[in-house]
Coordinates of C-alpha atoms and ligand atoms in Angstrom, one line a residue:
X863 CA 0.0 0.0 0.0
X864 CA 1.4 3.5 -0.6
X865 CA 1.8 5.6 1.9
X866 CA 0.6 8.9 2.1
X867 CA 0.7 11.4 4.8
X868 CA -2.2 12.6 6.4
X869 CA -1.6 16.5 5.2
X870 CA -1.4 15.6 1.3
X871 CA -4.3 13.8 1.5
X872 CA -6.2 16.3 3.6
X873 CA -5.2 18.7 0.9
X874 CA -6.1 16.6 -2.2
X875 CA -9.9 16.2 -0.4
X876 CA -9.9 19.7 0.1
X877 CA -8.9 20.4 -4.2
X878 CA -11.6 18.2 -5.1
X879 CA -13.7 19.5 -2.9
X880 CA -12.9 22.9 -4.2
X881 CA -13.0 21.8 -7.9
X882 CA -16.6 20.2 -7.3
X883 CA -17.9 23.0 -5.8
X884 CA -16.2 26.0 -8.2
X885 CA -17.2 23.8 -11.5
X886 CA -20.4 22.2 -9.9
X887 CA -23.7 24.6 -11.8
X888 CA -21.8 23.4 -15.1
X889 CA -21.0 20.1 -14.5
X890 CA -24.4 19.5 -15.2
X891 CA -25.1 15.6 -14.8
X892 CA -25.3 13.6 -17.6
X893 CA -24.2 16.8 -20.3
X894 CA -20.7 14.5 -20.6
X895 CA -23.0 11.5 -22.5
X896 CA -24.1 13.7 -25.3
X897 CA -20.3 14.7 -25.6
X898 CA -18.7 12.0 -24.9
X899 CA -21.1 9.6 -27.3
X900 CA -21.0 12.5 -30.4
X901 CA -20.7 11.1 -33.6
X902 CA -18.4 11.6 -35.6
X903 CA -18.5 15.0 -37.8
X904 CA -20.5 14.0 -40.8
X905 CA -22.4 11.0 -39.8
X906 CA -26.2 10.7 -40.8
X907 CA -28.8 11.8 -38.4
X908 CA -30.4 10.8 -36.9
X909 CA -27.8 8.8 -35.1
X910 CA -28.4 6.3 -31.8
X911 CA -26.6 3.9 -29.8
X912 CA -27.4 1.6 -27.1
X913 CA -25.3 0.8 -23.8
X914 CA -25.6 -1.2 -20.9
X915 CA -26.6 -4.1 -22.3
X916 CA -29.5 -2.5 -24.7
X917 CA -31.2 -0.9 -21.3
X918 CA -29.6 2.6 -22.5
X919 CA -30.1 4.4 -25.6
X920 CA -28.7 7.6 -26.4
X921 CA -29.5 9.6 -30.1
X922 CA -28.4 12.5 -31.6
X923 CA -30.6 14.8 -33.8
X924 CA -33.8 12.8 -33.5
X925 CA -34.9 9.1 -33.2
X926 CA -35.0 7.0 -35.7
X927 CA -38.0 4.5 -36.6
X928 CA -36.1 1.9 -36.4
X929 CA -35.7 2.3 -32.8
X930 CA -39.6 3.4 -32.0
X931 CA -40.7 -0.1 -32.3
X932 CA -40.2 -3.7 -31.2
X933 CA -38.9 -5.9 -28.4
X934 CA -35.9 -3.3 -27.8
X935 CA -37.7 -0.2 -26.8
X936 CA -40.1 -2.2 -25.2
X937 CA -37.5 -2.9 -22.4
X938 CA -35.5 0.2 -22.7
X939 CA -35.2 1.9 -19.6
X940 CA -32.6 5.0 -19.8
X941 CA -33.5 7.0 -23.2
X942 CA -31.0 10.1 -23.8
X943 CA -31.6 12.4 -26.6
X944 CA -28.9 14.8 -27.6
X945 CA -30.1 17.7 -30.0
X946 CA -33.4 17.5 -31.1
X947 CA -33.4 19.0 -34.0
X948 CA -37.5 20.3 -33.9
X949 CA -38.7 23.0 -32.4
X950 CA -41.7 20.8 -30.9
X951 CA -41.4 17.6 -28.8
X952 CA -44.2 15.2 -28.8
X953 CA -44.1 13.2 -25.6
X954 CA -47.4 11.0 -26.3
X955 CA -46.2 9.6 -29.6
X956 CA -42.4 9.0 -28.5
X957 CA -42.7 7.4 -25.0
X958 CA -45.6 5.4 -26.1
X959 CA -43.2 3.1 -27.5
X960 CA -41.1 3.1 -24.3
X961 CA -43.5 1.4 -21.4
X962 CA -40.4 0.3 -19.1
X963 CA -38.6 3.6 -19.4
X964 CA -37.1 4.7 -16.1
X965 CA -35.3 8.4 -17.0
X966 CA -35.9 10.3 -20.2
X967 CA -33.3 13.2 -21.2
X968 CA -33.0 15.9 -23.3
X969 CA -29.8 17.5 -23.9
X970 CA -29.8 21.1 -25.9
X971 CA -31.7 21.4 -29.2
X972 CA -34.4 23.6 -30.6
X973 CA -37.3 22.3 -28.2
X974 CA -39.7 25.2 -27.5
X975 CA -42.4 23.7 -27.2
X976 CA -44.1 20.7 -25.4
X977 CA -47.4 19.5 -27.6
X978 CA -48.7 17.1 -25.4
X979 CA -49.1 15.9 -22.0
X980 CA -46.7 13.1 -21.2
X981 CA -48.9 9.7 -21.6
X982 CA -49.9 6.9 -19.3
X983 CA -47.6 4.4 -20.9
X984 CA -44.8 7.3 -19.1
X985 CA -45.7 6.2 -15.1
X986 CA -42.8 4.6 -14.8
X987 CA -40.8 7.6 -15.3
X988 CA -38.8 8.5 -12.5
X989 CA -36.6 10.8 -14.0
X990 CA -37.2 14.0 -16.5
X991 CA -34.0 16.0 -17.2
X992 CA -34.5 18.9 -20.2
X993 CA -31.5 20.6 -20.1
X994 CA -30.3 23.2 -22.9
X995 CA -32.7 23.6 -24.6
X996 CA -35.4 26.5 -25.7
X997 CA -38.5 25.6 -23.7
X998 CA -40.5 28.4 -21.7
X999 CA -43.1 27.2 -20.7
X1000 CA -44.8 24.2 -19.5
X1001 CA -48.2 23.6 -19.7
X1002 CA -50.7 22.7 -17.1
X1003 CA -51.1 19.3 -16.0
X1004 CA -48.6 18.4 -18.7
X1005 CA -46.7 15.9 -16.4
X1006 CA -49.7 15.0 -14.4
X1007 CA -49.4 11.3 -16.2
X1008 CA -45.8 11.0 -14.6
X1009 CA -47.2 9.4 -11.1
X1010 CA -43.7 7.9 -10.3
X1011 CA -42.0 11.1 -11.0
X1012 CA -39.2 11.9 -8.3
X1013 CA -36.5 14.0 -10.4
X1014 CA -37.2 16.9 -12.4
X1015 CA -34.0 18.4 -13.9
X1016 CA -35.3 21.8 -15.7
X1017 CA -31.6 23.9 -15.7
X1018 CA -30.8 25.8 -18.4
X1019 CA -33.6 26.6 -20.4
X1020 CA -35.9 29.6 -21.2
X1021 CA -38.7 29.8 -18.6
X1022 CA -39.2 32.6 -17.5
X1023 CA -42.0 31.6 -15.2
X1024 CA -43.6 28.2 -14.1
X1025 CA -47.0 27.0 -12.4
X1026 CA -45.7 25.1 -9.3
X1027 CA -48.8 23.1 -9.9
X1028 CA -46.7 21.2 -12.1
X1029 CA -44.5 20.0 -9.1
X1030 CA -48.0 19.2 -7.6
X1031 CA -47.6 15.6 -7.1
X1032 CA -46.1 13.3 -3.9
X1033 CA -43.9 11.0 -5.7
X1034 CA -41.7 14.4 -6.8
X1035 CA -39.4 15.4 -4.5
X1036 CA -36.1 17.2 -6.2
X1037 CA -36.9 20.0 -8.5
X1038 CA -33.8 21.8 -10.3
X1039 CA -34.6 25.3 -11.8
X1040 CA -30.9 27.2 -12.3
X1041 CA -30.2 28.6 -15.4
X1042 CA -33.7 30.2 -16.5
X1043 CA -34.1 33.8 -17.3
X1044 CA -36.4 34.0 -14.3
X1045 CA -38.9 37.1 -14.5
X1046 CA -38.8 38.3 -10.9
X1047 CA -42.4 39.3 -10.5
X1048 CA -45.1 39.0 -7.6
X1049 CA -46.3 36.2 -9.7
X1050 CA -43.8 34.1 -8.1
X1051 CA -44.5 34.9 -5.0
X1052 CA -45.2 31.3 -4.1
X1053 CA -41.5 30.3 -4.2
X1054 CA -41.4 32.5 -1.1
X1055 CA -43.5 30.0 1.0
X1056 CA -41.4 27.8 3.0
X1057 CA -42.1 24.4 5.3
X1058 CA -42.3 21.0 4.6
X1059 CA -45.8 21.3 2.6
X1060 CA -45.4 23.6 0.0
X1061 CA -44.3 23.1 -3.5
X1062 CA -41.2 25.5 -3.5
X1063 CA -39.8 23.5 -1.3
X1064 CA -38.9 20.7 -4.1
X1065 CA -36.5 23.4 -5.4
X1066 CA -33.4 22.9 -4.3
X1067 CA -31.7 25.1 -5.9
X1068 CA -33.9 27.9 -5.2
X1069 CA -31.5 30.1 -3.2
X1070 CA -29.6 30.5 -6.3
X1071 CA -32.1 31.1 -8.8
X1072 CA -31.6 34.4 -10.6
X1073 CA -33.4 37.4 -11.7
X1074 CA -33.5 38.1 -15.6
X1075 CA -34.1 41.6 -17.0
X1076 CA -34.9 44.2 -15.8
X1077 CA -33.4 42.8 -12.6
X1078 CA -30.4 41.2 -14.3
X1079 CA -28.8 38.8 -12.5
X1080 CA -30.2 39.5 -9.0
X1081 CA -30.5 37.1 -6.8
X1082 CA -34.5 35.7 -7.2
X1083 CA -35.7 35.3 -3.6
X1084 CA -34.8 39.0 -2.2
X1085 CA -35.9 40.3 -5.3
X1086 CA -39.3 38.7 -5.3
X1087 CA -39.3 39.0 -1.5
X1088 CA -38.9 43.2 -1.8
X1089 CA -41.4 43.4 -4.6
X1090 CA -44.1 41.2 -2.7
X1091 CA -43.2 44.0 1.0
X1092 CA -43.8 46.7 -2.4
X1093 CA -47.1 45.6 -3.9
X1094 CA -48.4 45.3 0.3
X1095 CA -47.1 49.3 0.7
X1096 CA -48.3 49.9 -2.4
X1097 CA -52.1 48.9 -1.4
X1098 CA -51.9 51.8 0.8
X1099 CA -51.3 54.8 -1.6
X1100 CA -53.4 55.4 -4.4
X1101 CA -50.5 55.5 -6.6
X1102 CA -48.7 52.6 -9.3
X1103 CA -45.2 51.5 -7.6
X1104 CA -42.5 49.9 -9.4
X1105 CA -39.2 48.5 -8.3
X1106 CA -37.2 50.0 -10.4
X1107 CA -33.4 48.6 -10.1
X1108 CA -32.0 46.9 -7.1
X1109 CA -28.1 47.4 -6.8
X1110 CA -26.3 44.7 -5.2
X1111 CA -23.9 42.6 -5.6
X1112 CA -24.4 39.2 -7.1
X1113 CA -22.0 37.2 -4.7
X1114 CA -24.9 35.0 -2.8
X1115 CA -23.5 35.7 0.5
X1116 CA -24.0 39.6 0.1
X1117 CA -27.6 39.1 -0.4
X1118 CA -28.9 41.3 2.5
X1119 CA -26.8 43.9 1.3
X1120 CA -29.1 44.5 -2.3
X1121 CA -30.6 48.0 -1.9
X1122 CA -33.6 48.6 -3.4
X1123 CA -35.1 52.0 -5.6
X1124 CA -38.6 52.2 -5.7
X1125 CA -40.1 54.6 -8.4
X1126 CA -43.9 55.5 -7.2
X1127 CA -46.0 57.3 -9.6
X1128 CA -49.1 59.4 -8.4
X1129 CA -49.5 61.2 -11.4
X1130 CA -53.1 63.0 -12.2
X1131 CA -55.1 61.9 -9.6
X1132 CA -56.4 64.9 -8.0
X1133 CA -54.3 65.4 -4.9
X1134 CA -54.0 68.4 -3.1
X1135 CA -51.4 67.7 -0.9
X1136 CA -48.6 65.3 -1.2
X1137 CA -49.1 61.7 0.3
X1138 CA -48.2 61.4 3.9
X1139 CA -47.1 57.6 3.2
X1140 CA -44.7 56.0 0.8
X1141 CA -43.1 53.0 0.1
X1142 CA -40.3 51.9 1.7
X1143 CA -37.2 53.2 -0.4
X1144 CA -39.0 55.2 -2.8
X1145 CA -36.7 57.1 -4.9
X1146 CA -38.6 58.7 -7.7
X1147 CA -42.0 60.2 -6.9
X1148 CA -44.0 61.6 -10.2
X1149 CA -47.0 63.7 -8.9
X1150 CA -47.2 65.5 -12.1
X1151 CA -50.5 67.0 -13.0
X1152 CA -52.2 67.5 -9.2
X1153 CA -53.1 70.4 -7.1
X1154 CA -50.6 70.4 -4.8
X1155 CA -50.1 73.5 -2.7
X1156 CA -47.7 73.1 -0.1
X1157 CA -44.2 71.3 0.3
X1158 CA -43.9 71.5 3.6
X1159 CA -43.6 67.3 3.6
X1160 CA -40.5 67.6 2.2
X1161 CA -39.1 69.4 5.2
X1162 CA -41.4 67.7 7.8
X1163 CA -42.0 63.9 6.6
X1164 CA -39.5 61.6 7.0
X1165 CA -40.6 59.2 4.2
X1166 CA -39.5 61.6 1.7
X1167 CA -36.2 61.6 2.9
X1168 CA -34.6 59.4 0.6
X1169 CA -36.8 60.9 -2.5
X1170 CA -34.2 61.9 -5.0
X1171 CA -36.4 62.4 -8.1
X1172 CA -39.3 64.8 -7.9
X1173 CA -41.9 65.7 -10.3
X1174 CA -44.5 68.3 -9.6
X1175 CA -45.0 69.8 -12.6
X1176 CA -48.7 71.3 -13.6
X1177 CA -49.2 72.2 -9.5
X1178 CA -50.4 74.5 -8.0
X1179 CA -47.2 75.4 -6.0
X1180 CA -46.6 79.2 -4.8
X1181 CA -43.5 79.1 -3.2
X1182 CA -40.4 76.8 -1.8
X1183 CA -39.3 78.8 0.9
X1184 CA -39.8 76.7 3.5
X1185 CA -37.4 73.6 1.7
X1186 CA -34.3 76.7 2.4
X1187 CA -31.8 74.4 4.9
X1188 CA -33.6 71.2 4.3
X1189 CA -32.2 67.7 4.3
X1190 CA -33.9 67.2 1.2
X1191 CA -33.0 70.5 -0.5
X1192 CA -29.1 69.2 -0.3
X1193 CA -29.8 65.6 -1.5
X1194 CA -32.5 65.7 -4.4
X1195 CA -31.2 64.8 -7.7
X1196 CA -34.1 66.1 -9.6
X1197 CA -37.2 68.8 -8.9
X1198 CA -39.5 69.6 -11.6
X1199 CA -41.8 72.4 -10.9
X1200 CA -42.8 73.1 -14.3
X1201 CA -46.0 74.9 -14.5
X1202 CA -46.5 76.1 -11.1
X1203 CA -47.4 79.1 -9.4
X1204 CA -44.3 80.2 -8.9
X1205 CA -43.2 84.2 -8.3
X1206 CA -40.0 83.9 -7.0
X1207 CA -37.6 81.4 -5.1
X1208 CA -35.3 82.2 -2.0
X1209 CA -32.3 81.8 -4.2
X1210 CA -29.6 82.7 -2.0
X1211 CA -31.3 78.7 -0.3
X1212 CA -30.2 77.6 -3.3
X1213 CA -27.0 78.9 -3.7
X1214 CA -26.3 77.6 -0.4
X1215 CA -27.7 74.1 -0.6
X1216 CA -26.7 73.0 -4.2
X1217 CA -23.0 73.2 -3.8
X1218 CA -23.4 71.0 -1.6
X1219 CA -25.8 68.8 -3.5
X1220 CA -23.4 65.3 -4.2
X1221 CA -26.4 64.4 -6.4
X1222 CA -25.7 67.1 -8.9
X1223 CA -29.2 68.2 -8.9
X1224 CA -31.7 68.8 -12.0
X1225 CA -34.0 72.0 -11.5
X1226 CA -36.8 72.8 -14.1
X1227 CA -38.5 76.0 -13.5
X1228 CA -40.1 77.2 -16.6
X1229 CA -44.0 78.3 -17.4
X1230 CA -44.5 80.2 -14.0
X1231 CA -45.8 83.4 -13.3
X1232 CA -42.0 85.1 -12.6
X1233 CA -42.2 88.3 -11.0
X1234 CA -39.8 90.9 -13.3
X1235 CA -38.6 93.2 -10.5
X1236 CA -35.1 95.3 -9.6
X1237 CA -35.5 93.7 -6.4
X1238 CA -35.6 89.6 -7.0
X1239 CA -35.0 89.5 -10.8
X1240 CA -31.3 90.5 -11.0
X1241 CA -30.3 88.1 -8.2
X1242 CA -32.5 85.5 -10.1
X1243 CA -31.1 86.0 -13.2
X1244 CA -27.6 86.1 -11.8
X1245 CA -28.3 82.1 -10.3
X1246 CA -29.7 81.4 -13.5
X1247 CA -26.6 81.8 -15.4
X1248 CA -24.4 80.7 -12.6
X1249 CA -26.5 77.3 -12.6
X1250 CA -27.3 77.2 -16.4
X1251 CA -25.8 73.4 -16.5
X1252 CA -28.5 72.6 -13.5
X1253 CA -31.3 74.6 -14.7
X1254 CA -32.7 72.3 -17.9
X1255 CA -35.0 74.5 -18.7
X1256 CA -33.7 77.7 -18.9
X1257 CA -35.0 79.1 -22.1
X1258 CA -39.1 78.7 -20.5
X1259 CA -38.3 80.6 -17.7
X1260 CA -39.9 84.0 -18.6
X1261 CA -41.7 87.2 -16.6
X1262 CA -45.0 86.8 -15.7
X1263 CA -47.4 87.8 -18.9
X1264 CA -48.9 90.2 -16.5
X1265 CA -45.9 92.1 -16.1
X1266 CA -45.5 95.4 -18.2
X1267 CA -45.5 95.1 -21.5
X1268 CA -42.0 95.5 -22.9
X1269 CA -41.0 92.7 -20.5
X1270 CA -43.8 90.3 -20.1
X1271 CA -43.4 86.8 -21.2
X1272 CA -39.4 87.6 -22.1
X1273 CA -36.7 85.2 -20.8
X1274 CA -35.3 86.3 -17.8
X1275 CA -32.0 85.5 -18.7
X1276 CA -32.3 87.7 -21.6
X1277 CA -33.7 90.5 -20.0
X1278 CA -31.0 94.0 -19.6
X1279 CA -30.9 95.9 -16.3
X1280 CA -32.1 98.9 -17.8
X1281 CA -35.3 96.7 -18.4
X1282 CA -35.8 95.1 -15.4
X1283 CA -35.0 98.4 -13.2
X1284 CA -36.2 101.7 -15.1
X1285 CA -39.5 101.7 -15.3
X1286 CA -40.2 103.9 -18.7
X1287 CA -43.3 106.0 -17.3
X1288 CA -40.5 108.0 -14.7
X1289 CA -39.1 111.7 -16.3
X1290 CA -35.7 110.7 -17.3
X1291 CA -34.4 114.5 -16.4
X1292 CA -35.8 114.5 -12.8
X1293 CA -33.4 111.7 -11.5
X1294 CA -31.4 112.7 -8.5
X1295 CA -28.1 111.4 -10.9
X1296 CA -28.6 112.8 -13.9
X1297 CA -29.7 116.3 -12.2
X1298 CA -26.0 116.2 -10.5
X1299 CA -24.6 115.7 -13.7
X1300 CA -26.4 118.4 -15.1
X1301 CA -25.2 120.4 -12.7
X1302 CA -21.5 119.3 -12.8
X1303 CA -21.8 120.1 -16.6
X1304 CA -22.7 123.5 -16.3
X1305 CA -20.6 124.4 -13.6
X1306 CA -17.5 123.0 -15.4
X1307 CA -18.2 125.1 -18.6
X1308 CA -18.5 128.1 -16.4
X1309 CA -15.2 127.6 -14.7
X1310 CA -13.5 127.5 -18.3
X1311 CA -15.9 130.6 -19.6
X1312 CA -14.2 132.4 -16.4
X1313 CA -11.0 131.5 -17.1
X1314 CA -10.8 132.3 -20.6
X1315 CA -12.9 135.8 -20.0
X1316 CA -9.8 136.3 -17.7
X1317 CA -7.1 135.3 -20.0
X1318 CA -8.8 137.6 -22.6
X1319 CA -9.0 140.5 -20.3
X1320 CA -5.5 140.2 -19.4
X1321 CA -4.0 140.2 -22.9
X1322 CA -6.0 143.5 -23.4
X1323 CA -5.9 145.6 -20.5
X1324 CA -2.7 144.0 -18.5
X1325 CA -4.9 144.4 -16.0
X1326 CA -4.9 141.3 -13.8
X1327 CA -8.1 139.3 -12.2
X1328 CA -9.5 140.9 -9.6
X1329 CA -8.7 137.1 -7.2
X1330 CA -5.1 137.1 -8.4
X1331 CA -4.8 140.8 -6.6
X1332 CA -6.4 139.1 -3.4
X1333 CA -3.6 136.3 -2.8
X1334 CA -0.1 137.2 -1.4
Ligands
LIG2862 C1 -25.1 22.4 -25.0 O1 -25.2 23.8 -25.1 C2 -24.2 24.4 -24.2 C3 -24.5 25.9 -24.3 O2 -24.9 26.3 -25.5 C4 -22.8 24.0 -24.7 O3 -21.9 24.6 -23.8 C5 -22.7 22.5 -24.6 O4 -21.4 22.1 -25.1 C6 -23.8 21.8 -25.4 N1 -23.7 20.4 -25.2 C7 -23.8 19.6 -26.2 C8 -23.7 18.2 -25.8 O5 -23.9 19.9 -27.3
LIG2863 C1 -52.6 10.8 -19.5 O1 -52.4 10.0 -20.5 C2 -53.6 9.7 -21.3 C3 -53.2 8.6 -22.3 O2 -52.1 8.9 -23.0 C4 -54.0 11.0 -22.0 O3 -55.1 10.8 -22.9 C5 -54.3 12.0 -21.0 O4 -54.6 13.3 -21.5 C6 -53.2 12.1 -19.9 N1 -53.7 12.8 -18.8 C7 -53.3 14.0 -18.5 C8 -53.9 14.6 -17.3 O5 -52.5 14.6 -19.1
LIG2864 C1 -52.1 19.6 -5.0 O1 -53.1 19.0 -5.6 C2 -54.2 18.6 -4.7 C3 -55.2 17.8 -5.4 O2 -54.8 17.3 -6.6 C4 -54.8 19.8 -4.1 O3 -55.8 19.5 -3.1 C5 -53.7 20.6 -3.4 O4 -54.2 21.9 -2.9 C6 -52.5 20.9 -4.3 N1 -51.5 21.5 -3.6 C7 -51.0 22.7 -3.8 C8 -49.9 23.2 -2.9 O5 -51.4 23.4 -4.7
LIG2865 C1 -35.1 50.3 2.4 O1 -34.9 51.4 3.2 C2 -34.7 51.1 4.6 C3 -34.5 52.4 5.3 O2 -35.5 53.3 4.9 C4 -33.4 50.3 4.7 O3 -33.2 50.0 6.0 C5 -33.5 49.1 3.9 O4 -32.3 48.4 3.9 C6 -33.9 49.4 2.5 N1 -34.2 48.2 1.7 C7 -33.6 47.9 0.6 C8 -33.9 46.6 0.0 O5 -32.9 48.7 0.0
LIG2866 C1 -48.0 57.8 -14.4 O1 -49.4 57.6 -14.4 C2 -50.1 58.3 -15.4 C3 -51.6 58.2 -15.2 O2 -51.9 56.9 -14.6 C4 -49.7 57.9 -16.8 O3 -50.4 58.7 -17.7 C5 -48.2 58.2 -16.9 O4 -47.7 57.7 -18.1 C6 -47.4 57.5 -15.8 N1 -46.1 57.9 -15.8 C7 -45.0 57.1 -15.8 C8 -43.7 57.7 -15.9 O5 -45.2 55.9 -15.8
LIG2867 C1 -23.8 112.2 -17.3 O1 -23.9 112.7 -18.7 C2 -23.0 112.1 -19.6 C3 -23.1 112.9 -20.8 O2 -24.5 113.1 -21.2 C4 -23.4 110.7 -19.8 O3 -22.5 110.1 -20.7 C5 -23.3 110.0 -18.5 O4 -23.8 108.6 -18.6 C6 -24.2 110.6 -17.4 N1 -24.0 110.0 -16.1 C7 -25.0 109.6 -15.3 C8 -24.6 109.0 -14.0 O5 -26.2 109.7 -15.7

């Protein structure tokens, strides 16, 4: 015997270990046959060939007649098909002719579809592996005929959903599902339900089932367990939610860490104040097209805290004020308050809370009522250029239509300080300035008139001005 010492061998179980585990979702059992029993390039199809003594028969790219009849199907009892070539898979006319069969596989090919229930002459089946291939769905009662069923190998194909009444039945006790492009939806809420009675617990691989678009690659089971919590919030607000993305890693031990970004829209349906409860982790809020007053929630209500996207446009909002030194105010990403009420906007809040702003916020302002004024205008024109990259909507942000009329409905940015600060109706002589200047004029020409009168004198008469006697 050879010897080897205890470590090596501790570390060789530990390789293998390792190996099965790393390689173990595409190791997928009974793949090798199809591979290992190919014909070669160029042979006929279709193409079969038994093993273990005639009780196993594998075929590529079909079955041919010759083997659907006879003694030797009659006692077949392991039937393996590798590519079938059709896009539809007739189970009543096949396994009729295969009464003793024990496992039936199918190995990648075209399947999509499954025409018929599975036939009485198939209750001795106690294996079903369809591996690889294109099906999506499976029809009710389709395996109902399958009364000794205990395997049911489904990995790697296109379902996108299943009725676990198909796993409905007491002889079945292993279910695999990995692989699918699962459509994480409430719909498969039932794959939640855990103890020894329920249908989901057949899966066995259900903890690492995962999520297809939109959801890509999310692990199934947190995802369907957040949008099941959702659609329960969601009774509570007459609003649509929507689970919109859920970041996370797809490592299956940082499960719990997946965070969630719920987009809730309340769009048009008459409120006059904002809702008072949200879903958990709501993140974009659209309550576009209501009669909302008053933002005051925003300030005061804690659900709104993590609201980063705001829409509120056709409102009936008059002012923000009260969001200057908010939480919120430094953490939206977006605020829409398109066709509002809006005079004016505390903009040195703004200034203030934007820098500071990580999200790199979004502002649309256009289609209010601006008031046009020397005393807010030139300060809101100044932020509007300052924050032209934030402001997307620059160009519809105009005066007021009831402003005068050399200025009404022109964009702010646009607008010259003469326009926004002389008001046209006012004397232009009898300001305060130009009366100074006036004066300044005149008394400037009079100092020169003196001094050339002087000058002039002095050339005639030699006589000099009457000051120039007066100083030492
Ligand atoms: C089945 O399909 C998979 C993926 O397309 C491929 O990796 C595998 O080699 C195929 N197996 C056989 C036996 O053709
Ligand atoms: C069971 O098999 C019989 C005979 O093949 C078939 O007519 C019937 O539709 C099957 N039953 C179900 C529930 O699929
Ligand atoms: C399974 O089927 C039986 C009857 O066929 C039914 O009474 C039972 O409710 C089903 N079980 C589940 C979990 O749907
Ligand atoms: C939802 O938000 C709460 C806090 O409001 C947080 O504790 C929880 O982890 C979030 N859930 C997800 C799935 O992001
Ligand atoms: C929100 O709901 C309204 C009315 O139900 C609908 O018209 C609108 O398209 C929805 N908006 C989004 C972004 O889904
Ligand atoms: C004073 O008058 C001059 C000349 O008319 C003009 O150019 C200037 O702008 C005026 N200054 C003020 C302050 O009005």
């Amino acid at each position: 015997m050879i010897f080897i010492p205890k470590t090596v061998r501790c570390i060789l179980t530990l390789l293998t270990l390792f190996i099965a585990i790393r390689f173990a979702p595409f190791s997928v059992t009974g793949f090798h046959i199809c591979e290992s029993e190919a014909p070669k390039l160029g042979g006929v199809l279709p193409i079969c060939k038994s093993k273990d003594k005639s009780h196993h028969l594998i075929c590529f790219g079909g079955i041919g007649e010759e083997w659907s009849f006879g003694l030797r199907s009659k006692y077949l009892r392991i039937l393996t098909l590798c590519e079938w070539p059709d896009i539809n898979f007739d189970p009543e006319t096949l396994l009729r002719n295969f009464p003793s069969l024990k496992s039936l596989s199918l190995f990648n090919g075209s399947i999509t579809n499954i025409l018929r229930p599975f036939p009485i002459e198939a209750q001795n089946v106690e294996k079903l592996v369809i591996i690889g291939t294109r099906l999506r769905h499976l029809s009710d009662g389709i395996l109902r005929n399958l009364s000794a069923l205990q395997i049911l190998d489904l990995r790697y194909n296109s379902f996108s959903e299943i009725n676990p009444e198909n796993f409905n039945s007491t002889s079945l006790q292993t279910v695999y599902l990995f692989g699918n492009p699962w459509k994480c939806r409430r719909e498969m809420a039932w794959i939640l339900e855990s103890g020894m009675d329920y249908l989901s617990n057949k899966i066995i691989d259900k903890a690492d089932l995962r999520c297809s678009v939109p959801y890509e690659g999310r692990p199934l089971i947190p995802v369907v367990e957040i949008i099941v919590v959702l659609g329960d919030e969601c009774q509570r607000t007459v609003c649509e939610c929507q689970l919109a993305y859920v970041y996370g890693r797809v490592d299956r031990l940082i499960q719990k860490q997946l965070k969630a970004f719920v987009s809730v829209n309340c769009s048009n349906r008459g409120l006059t104040e904002m809702p008072s409860f949200l879903p958990a982790n709501t993140t974009v809020l659209q309550l576009s097209e209501n009669k909302i007053t008053d933002l005051s929630p925003l300030a005061t209500n804690a659900v709104y805290r993590f609201v980063q996207d705001l829409y509120l446009d056709h409102n009936l909002v008059e002012s923000i004020s009260l969001l200057d030194g908010t939480h919120w105010l430094e953490n939206f990403r977006l605020l829409n308050l398109r066709n509002n009420k809006l005079t004016d906007l505390p903009t040195y809040a703004l200034e203030h809370a934007l820098p500071q702003n990580i999200n790199s916020a979004r502002l649309y302002l256009g289609h209010n009522p601006w008031r046009c004024d020397c005393l807010f205008t030139p300060g809101f024109q100044d932020f509007l250029i300052r924050y032209a990259n934030l402001v997307k909507d620059i160009n519809d942000i105009r005066c007021s239509a009831v402003e005068a009329d050399e200025i009404a409905n022109k964009q702010i940015r646009e607008l010259t300080r003469t326009e926004i600060c002389i008001s046209p109706e006012e004397d232009y002589w009898l300001l305060p300035l130009d009366v100074l200047n006036a004066t300044l004029a005149f008394l400037i020409f009079l100092v020169l008139g003196k001094l050339l009168y002087d000058y002039l004198c002095f050339k005639r008469t030699g006589k000099l001005p009457w000051i120039v006697t007066k100083i030492p």
